């Protein structure tokens, strides 16, 4: 009588497969090392892309708020003022609507989702500029933004219909 498999007389063709169902510790360590190497290469690149994206979003926000203030100034035939505070990476847009009600909003670029700094602000002595009742900025200037190694500049030129954004 021959004994085969877990039951006498029954052939078990899967006996050799039991060993191939799992992974050895060496295989797992090798896979983890490969994943770690790829992560070490990818993380700096991802952080650079994120910084560039944050700066572009912040510059786009400034540009959109300038255009919004310009449209509101035109609609109300009143002056709007945009004041930048470089140290706190913040700016305030303020003015009056057609009924004489105060309209203002404040944006802090140092907070989420932007996490940017204002490198420089070049708008007159008080770091502000006005948009007249025709929707035209009274003076030109620029704001430089930075996040990590990425940077952008928002330039306001009264002769152009909208602010321009350039990457550094």
PDB file of C-alpha atoms in Angstrom:
ATOM      1  CA  UNK A   1       0.000   0.000   0.000  1.00  0.00           C
ATOM      2  CA  UNK A   2       1.246   3.394  -0.952  1.00  0.00           C
ATOM      3  CA  UNK A   3       0.466   6.476   1.054  1.00  0.00           C
ATOM      4  CA  UNK A   4      -0.014   9.599  -1.065  1.00  0.00           C
ATOM      5  CA  UNK A   5      -1.355  12.961  -0.077  1.00  0.00           C
ATOM      6  CA  UNK A   6      -3.286  13.808   3.080  1.00  0.00           C
ATOM      7  CA  UNK A   7      -5.662  10.893   2.553  1.00  0.00           C
ATOM      8  CA  UNK A   8      -4.513   7.387   1.857  1.00  0.00           C
ATOM      9  CA  UNK A   9      -4.701   6.455  -1.770  1.00  0.00           C
ATOM     10  CA  UNK A  10      -5.609   9.964  -3.059  1.00  0.00           C
ATOM     11  CA  UNK A  11      -3.087  11.682  -5.266  1.00  0.00           C
ATOM     12  CA  UNK A  12      -2.528  15.363  -4.435  1.00  0.00           C
ATOM     13  CA  UNK A  13      -1.259  17.248  -7.529  1.00  0.00           C
ATOM     14  CA  UNK A  14      -1.043  20.528  -5.630  1.00  0.00           C
ATOM     15  CA  UNK A  15       1.589  19.395  -3.169  1.00  0.00           C
ATOM     16  CA  UNK A  16       4.400  21.351  -4.915  1.00  0.00           C
ATOM     17  CA  UNK A  17       2.302  24.527  -5.162  1.00  0.00           C
ATOM     18  CA  UNK A  18       2.169  25.105  -1.423  1.00  0.00           C
ATOM     19  CA  UNK A  19       5.684  26.444  -1.454  1.00  0.00           C
ATOM     20  CA  UNK A  20       5.109  28.891  -4.346  1.00  0.00           C
ATOM     21  CA  UNK A  21       2.090  30.616  -2.808  1.00  0.00           C
ATOM     22  CA  UNK A  22       3.985  33.074  -0.588  1.00  0.00           C
ATOM     23  CA  UNK A  23       6.900  35.465  -0.823  1.00  0.00           C
ATOM     24  CA  UNK A  24      10.160  35.105   0.970  1.00  0.00           C
ATOM     25  CA  UNK A  25      11.479  37.858   3.206  1.00  0.00           C
ATOM     26  CA  UNK A  26      14.283  38.538   0.733  1.00  0.00           C
ATOM     27  CA  UNK A  27      11.818  39.074  -2.106  1.00  0.00           C
ATOM     28  CA  UNK A  28       9.790  41.507   0.012  1.00  0.00           C
ATOM     29  CA  UNK A  29      12.913  43.420   1.061  1.00  0.00           C
ATOM     30  CA  UNK A  30      14.051  43.714  -2.566  1.00  0.00           C
ATOM     31  CA  UNK A  31      10.653  45.035  -3.684  1.00  0.00           C
ATOM     32  CA  UNK A  32      10.609  47.549  -0.811  1.00  0.00           C
ATOM     33  CA  UNK A  33      14.141  48.706  -1.728  1.00  0.00           C
ATOM     34  CA  UNK A  34      13.104  49.257  -5.345  1.00  0.00           C
ATOM     35  CA  UNK A  35       9.999  51.210  -4.269  1.00  0.00           C
ATOM     36  CA  UNK A  36      12.156  53.270  -1.884  1.00  0.00           C
ATOM     37  CA  UNK A  37      14.630  54.104  -4.652  1.00  0.00           C
ATOM     38  CA  UNK A  38      11.831  55.259  -6.963  1.00  0.00           C
ATOM     39  CA  UNK A  39      10.305  57.346  -4.157  1.00  0.00           C
ATOM     40  CA  UNK A  40      13.670  58.981  -3.428  1.00  0.00           C
ATOM     41  CA  UNK A  41      13.903  60.020  -7.062  1.00  0.00           C
ATOM     42  CA  UNK A  42      10.269  61.136  -7.406  1.00  0.00           C
ATOM     43  CA  UNK A  43       9.693  63.159  -4.202  1.00  0.00           C
ATOM     44  CA  UNK A  44      11.976  66.129  -5.057  1.00  0.00           C
ATOM     45  CA  UNK A  45      10.436  66.349  -8.510  1.00  0.00           C
ATOM     46  CA  UNK A  46       6.927  66.247  -7.103  1.00  0.00           C
ATOM     47  CA  UNK A  47       7.712  69.004  -4.593  1.00  0.00           C
ATOM     48  CA  UNK A  48       9.104  71.197  -7.385  1.00  0.00           C
ATOM     49  CA  UNK A  49       5.962  70.673  -9.450  1.00  0.00           C
ATOM     50  CA  UNK A  50       3.773  71.457  -6.434  1.00  0.00           C
ATOM     51  CA  UNK A  51       5.696  74.677  -5.710  1.00  0.00           C
ATOM     52  CA  UNK A  52       5.378  75.772  -9.334  1.00  0.00           C
ATOM     53  CA  UNK A  53       1.654  74.987  -9.285  1.00  0.00           C
ATOM     54  CA  UNK A  54       1.114  76.952  -6.057  1.00  0.00           C
ATOM     55  CA  UNK A  55       2.898  80.012  -7.440  1.00  0.00           C
ATOM     56  CA  UNK A  56       0.920  79.875 -10.680  1.00  0.00           C
ATOM     57  CA  UNK A  57      -2.361  79.581  -8.762  1.00  0.00           C
ATOM     58  CA  UNK A  58      -1.449  82.529  -6.522  1.00  0.00           C
ATOM     59  CA  UNK A  59      -0.468  84.656  -9.533  1.00  0.00           C
ATOM     60  CA  UNK A  60      -3.709  83.676 -11.260  1.00  0.00           C
ATOM     61  CA  UNK A  61      -5.664  84.668  -8.159  1.00  0.00           C
ATOM     62  CA  UNK A  62      -4.050  88.113  -8.054  1.00  0.00           C
ATOM     63  CA  UNK A  63      -4.735  88.594 -11.762  1.00  0.00           C
ATOM     64  CA  UNK A  64      -8.364  87.468 -11.389  1.00  0.00           C
ATOM     65  CA  UNK A  65      -8.921  89.797  -8.423  1.00  0.00           C
ATOM     66  CA  UNK A  66      -7.462  92.741 -10.357  1.00  0.00           C
ATOM     67  CA  UNK A  67      -9.806  91.978 -13.246  1.00  0.00           C
ATOM     68  CA  UNK A  68     -12.751  91.604 -10.857  1.00  0.00           C
ATOM     69  CA  UNK A  69     -11.943  94.926  -9.169  1.00  0.00           C
ATOM     70  CA  UNK A  70     -11.665  96.524 -12.600  1.00  0.00           C
ATOM     71  CA  UNK A  71     -15.101  95.211 -13.601  1.00  0.00           C
ATOM     72  CA  UNK A  72     -16.652  96.343 -10.309  1.00  0.00           C
ATOM     73  CA  UNK A  73     -15.067  99.799 -10.638  1.00  0.00           C
ATOM     74  CA  UNK A  74     -16.449 100.127 -14.185  1.00  0.00           C
ATOM     75  CA  UNK A  75     -19.904  98.934 -13.158  1.00  0.00           C
ATOM     76  CA  UNK A  76     -20.125 101.342 -10.224  1.00  0.00           C
ATOM     77  CA  UNK A  77     -18.089 104.171 -11.822  1.00  0.00           C
ATOM     78  CA  UNK A  78     -16.088 104.289  -8.589  1.00  0.00           C
ATOM     79  CA  UNK A  79     -12.490 103.777  -7.587  1.00  0.00           C
ATOM     80  CA  UNK A  80     -11.229 100.486  -6.182  1.00  0.00           C
ATOM     81  CA  UNK A  81      -7.904 100.141  -4.380  1.00  0.00           C
ATOM     82  CA  UNK A  82      -5.683  97.087  -4.112  1.00  0.00           C
ATOM     83  CA  UNK A  83      -3.228  97.204  -1.219  1.00  0.00           C
ATOM     84  CA  UNK A  84      -0.420  94.653  -0.841  1.00  0.00           C
ATOM     85  CA  UNK A  85       1.254  93.734   2.453  1.00  0.00           C
ATOM     86  CA  UNK A  86       4.482  91.992   1.475  1.00  0.00           C
ATOM     87  CA  UNK A  87       5.566  90.746   4.918  1.00  0.00           C
ATOM     88  CA  UNK A  88       2.350  88.794   5.496  1.00  0.00           C
ATOM     89  CA  UNK A  89       1.840  87.818   1.819  1.00  0.00           C
ATOM     90  CA  UNK A  90      -1.596  89.400   1.871  1.00  0.00           C
ATOM     91  CA  UNK A  91      -3.571  91.872  -0.219  1.00  0.00           C
ATOM     92  CA  UNK A  92      -6.866  93.678   0.206  1.00  0.00           C
ATOM     93  CA  UNK A  93      -9.241  94.885  -2.494  1.00  0.00           C
ATOM     94  CA  UNK A  94     -11.611  97.646  -1.394  1.00  0.00           C
ATOM     95  CA  UNK A  95     -14.059 100.085  -2.928  1.00  0.00           C
ATOM     96  CA  UNK A  96     -17.720 101.055  -3.086  1.00  0.00           C
ATOM     97  CA  UNK A  97     -20.528  99.693  -5.213  1.00  0.00           C
ATOM     98  CA  UNK A  98     -23.008 101.849  -7.160  1.00  0.00           C
ATOM     99  CA  UNK A  99     -25.216 102.220  -4.036  1.00  0.00           C
ATOM    100  CA  UNK A 100     -22.325 103.497  -1.961  1.00  0.00           C
ATOM    101  CA  UNK A 101     -21.961 100.281   0.069  1.00  0.00           C
ATOM    102  CA  UNK A 102     -18.453  99.267   1.000  1.00  0.00           C
ATOM    103  CA  UNK A 103     -17.079  96.250  -0.857  1.00  0.00           C
ATOM    104  CA  UNK A 104     -13.831  94.590   0.181  1.00  0.00           C
ATOM    105  CA  UNK A 105     -12.108  91.246   0.393  1.00  0.00           C
ATOM    106  CA  UNK A 106      -8.764  90.051   1.587  1.00  0.00           C
ATOM    107  CA  UNK A 107      -6.582  87.218   0.311  1.00  0.00           C
ATOM    108  CA  UNK A 108      -3.683  85.706   2.242  1.00  0.00           C
ATOM    109  CA  UNK A 109      -1.299  83.961  -0.131  1.00  0.00           C
ATOM    110  CA  UNK A 110       0.755  82.523   2.731  1.00  0.00           C
ATOM    111  CA  UNK A 111      -2.109  80.193   3.699  1.00  0.00           C
ATOM    112  CA  UNK A 112      -3.496  77.115   1.990  1.00  0.00           C
ATOM    113  CA  UNK A 113      -3.845  76.430  -0.886  1.00  0.00           C
ATOM    114  CA  UNK A 114      -1.133  78.852  -2.082  1.00  0.00           C
ATOM    115  CA  UNK A 115       1.598  78.779   0.607  1.00  0.00           C
ATOM    116  CA  UNK A 116       3.487  81.552  -1.240  1.00  0.00           C
ATOM    117  CA  UNK A 117       5.568  84.520  -0.192  1.00  0.00           C
ATOM    118  CA  UNK A 118       5.646  87.947  -1.787  1.00  0.00           C
ATOM    119  CA  UNK A 119       9.270  88.547  -2.733  1.00  0.00           C
ATOM    120  CA  UNK A 120       8.674  92.137  -3.721  1.00  0.00           C
ATOM    121  CA  UNK A 121       5.888  94.610  -4.366  1.00  0.00           C
ATOM    122  CA  UNK A 122       6.537  97.532  -6.691  1.00  0.00           C
ATOM    123  CA  UNK A 123       3.439  99.749  -6.537  1.00  0.00           C
ATOM    124  CA  UNK A 124       4.193 103.241  -5.347  1.00  0.00           C
ATOM    125  CA  UNK A 125       5.269 104.135  -1.821  1.00  0.00           C
ATOM    126  CA  UNK A 126       2.275 102.590  -0.056  1.00  0.00           C
ATOM    127  CA  UNK A 127       2.421  99.285  -2.015  1.00  0.00           C
ATOM    128  CA  UNK A 128      -1.044  99.973  -3.431  1.00  0.00           C
ATOM    129  CA  UNK A 129      -2.665 101.081  -6.654  1.00  0.00           C
ATOM    130  CA  UNK A 130      -6.101 102.324  -7.610  1.00  0.00           C
ATOM    131  CA  UNK A 131      -8.403 101.358 -10.430  1.00  0.00           C
ATOM    132  CA  UNK A 132     -10.490 104.305 -11.619  1.00  0.00           C
ATOM    133  CA  UNK A 133     -14.200 104.341 -12.481  1.00  0.00           C
ATOM    134  CA  UNK A 134     -13.348 103.357 -16.060  1.00  0.00           C
ATOM    135  CA  UNK A 135     -11.678 100.148 -14.829  1.00  0.00           C
ATOM    136  CA  UNK A 136      -8.155 101.321 -15.666  1.00  0.00           C
ATOM    137  CA  UNK A 137      -5.284 101.073 -13.154  1.00  0.00           C
ATOM    138  CA  UNK A 138      -3.867 104.459 -12.212  1.00  0.00           C
ATOM    139  CA  UNK A 139      -0.290 103.189 -12.284  1.00  0.00           C
ATOM    140  CA  UNK A 140       1.724 100.176 -13.304  1.00  0.00           C
ATOM    141  CA  UNK A 141       3.789  97.907 -11.129  1.00  0.00           C
ATOM    142  CA  UNK A 142       4.450  94.322 -10.268  1.00  0.00           C
ATOM    143  CA  UNK A 143       4.274  91.721  -7.533  1.00  0.00           C
ATOM    144  CA  UNK A 144       6.849  88.917  -7.308  1.00  0.00           C
ATOM    145  CA  UNK A 145       5.782  85.616  -5.740  1.00  0.00           C
ATOM    146  CA  UNK A 146       7.856  82.679  -4.549  1.00  0.00           C
ATOM    147  CA  UNK A 147       7.243  79.176  -3.241  1.00  0.00           C
ATOM    148  CA  UNK A 148      10.269  76.950  -2.853  1.00  0.00           C
ATOM    149  CA  UNK A 149      12.401  77.307  -5.958  1.00  0.00           C
ATOM    150  CA  UNK A 150       9.472  78.443  -8.130  1.00  0.00           C
ATOM    151  CA  UNK A 151       8.515  82.031  -8.763  1.00  0.00           C
ATOM    152  CA  UNK A 152       6.187  84.218 -10.798  1.00  0.00           C
ATOM    153  CA  UNK A 153       5.666  87.914 -11.428  1.00  0.00           C
ATOM    154  CA  UNK A 154       2.283  89.584 -11.921  1.00  0.00           C
ATOM    155  CA  UNK A 155       2.715  92.817 -13.886  1.00  0.00           C
ATOM    156  CA  UNK A 156       0.055  95.520 -14.133  1.00  0.00           C
ATOM    157  CA  UNK A 157       0.350  97.878 -17.078  1.00  0.00           C
ATOM    158  CA  UNK A 158      -2.394 100.519 -17.502  1.00  0.00           C
ATOM    159  CA  UNK A 159      -2.042 100.279 -21.289  1.00  0.00           C
ATOM    160  CA  UNK A 160      -2.861  96.536 -21.322  1.00  0.00           C
ATOM    161  CA  UNK A 161      -6.357  95.097 -20.822  1.00  0.00           C
ATOM    162  CA  UNK A 162      -5.259  92.599 -18.165  1.00  0.00           C
ATOM    163  CA  UNK A 163      -2.298  91.798 -15.910  1.00  0.00           C
ATOM    164  CA  UNK A 164       0.445  89.589 -17.285  1.00  0.00           C
ATOM    165  CA  UNK A 165       1.964  86.624 -15.490  1.00  0.00           C
ATOM    166  CA  UNK A 166       5.527  85.524 -16.126  1.00  0.00           C
ATOM    167  CA  UNK A 167       7.289  82.567 -14.497  1.00  0.00           C
ATOM    168  CA  UNK A 168      10.748  82.855 -13.021  1.00  0.00           C
TER     169      UNK A 168
END
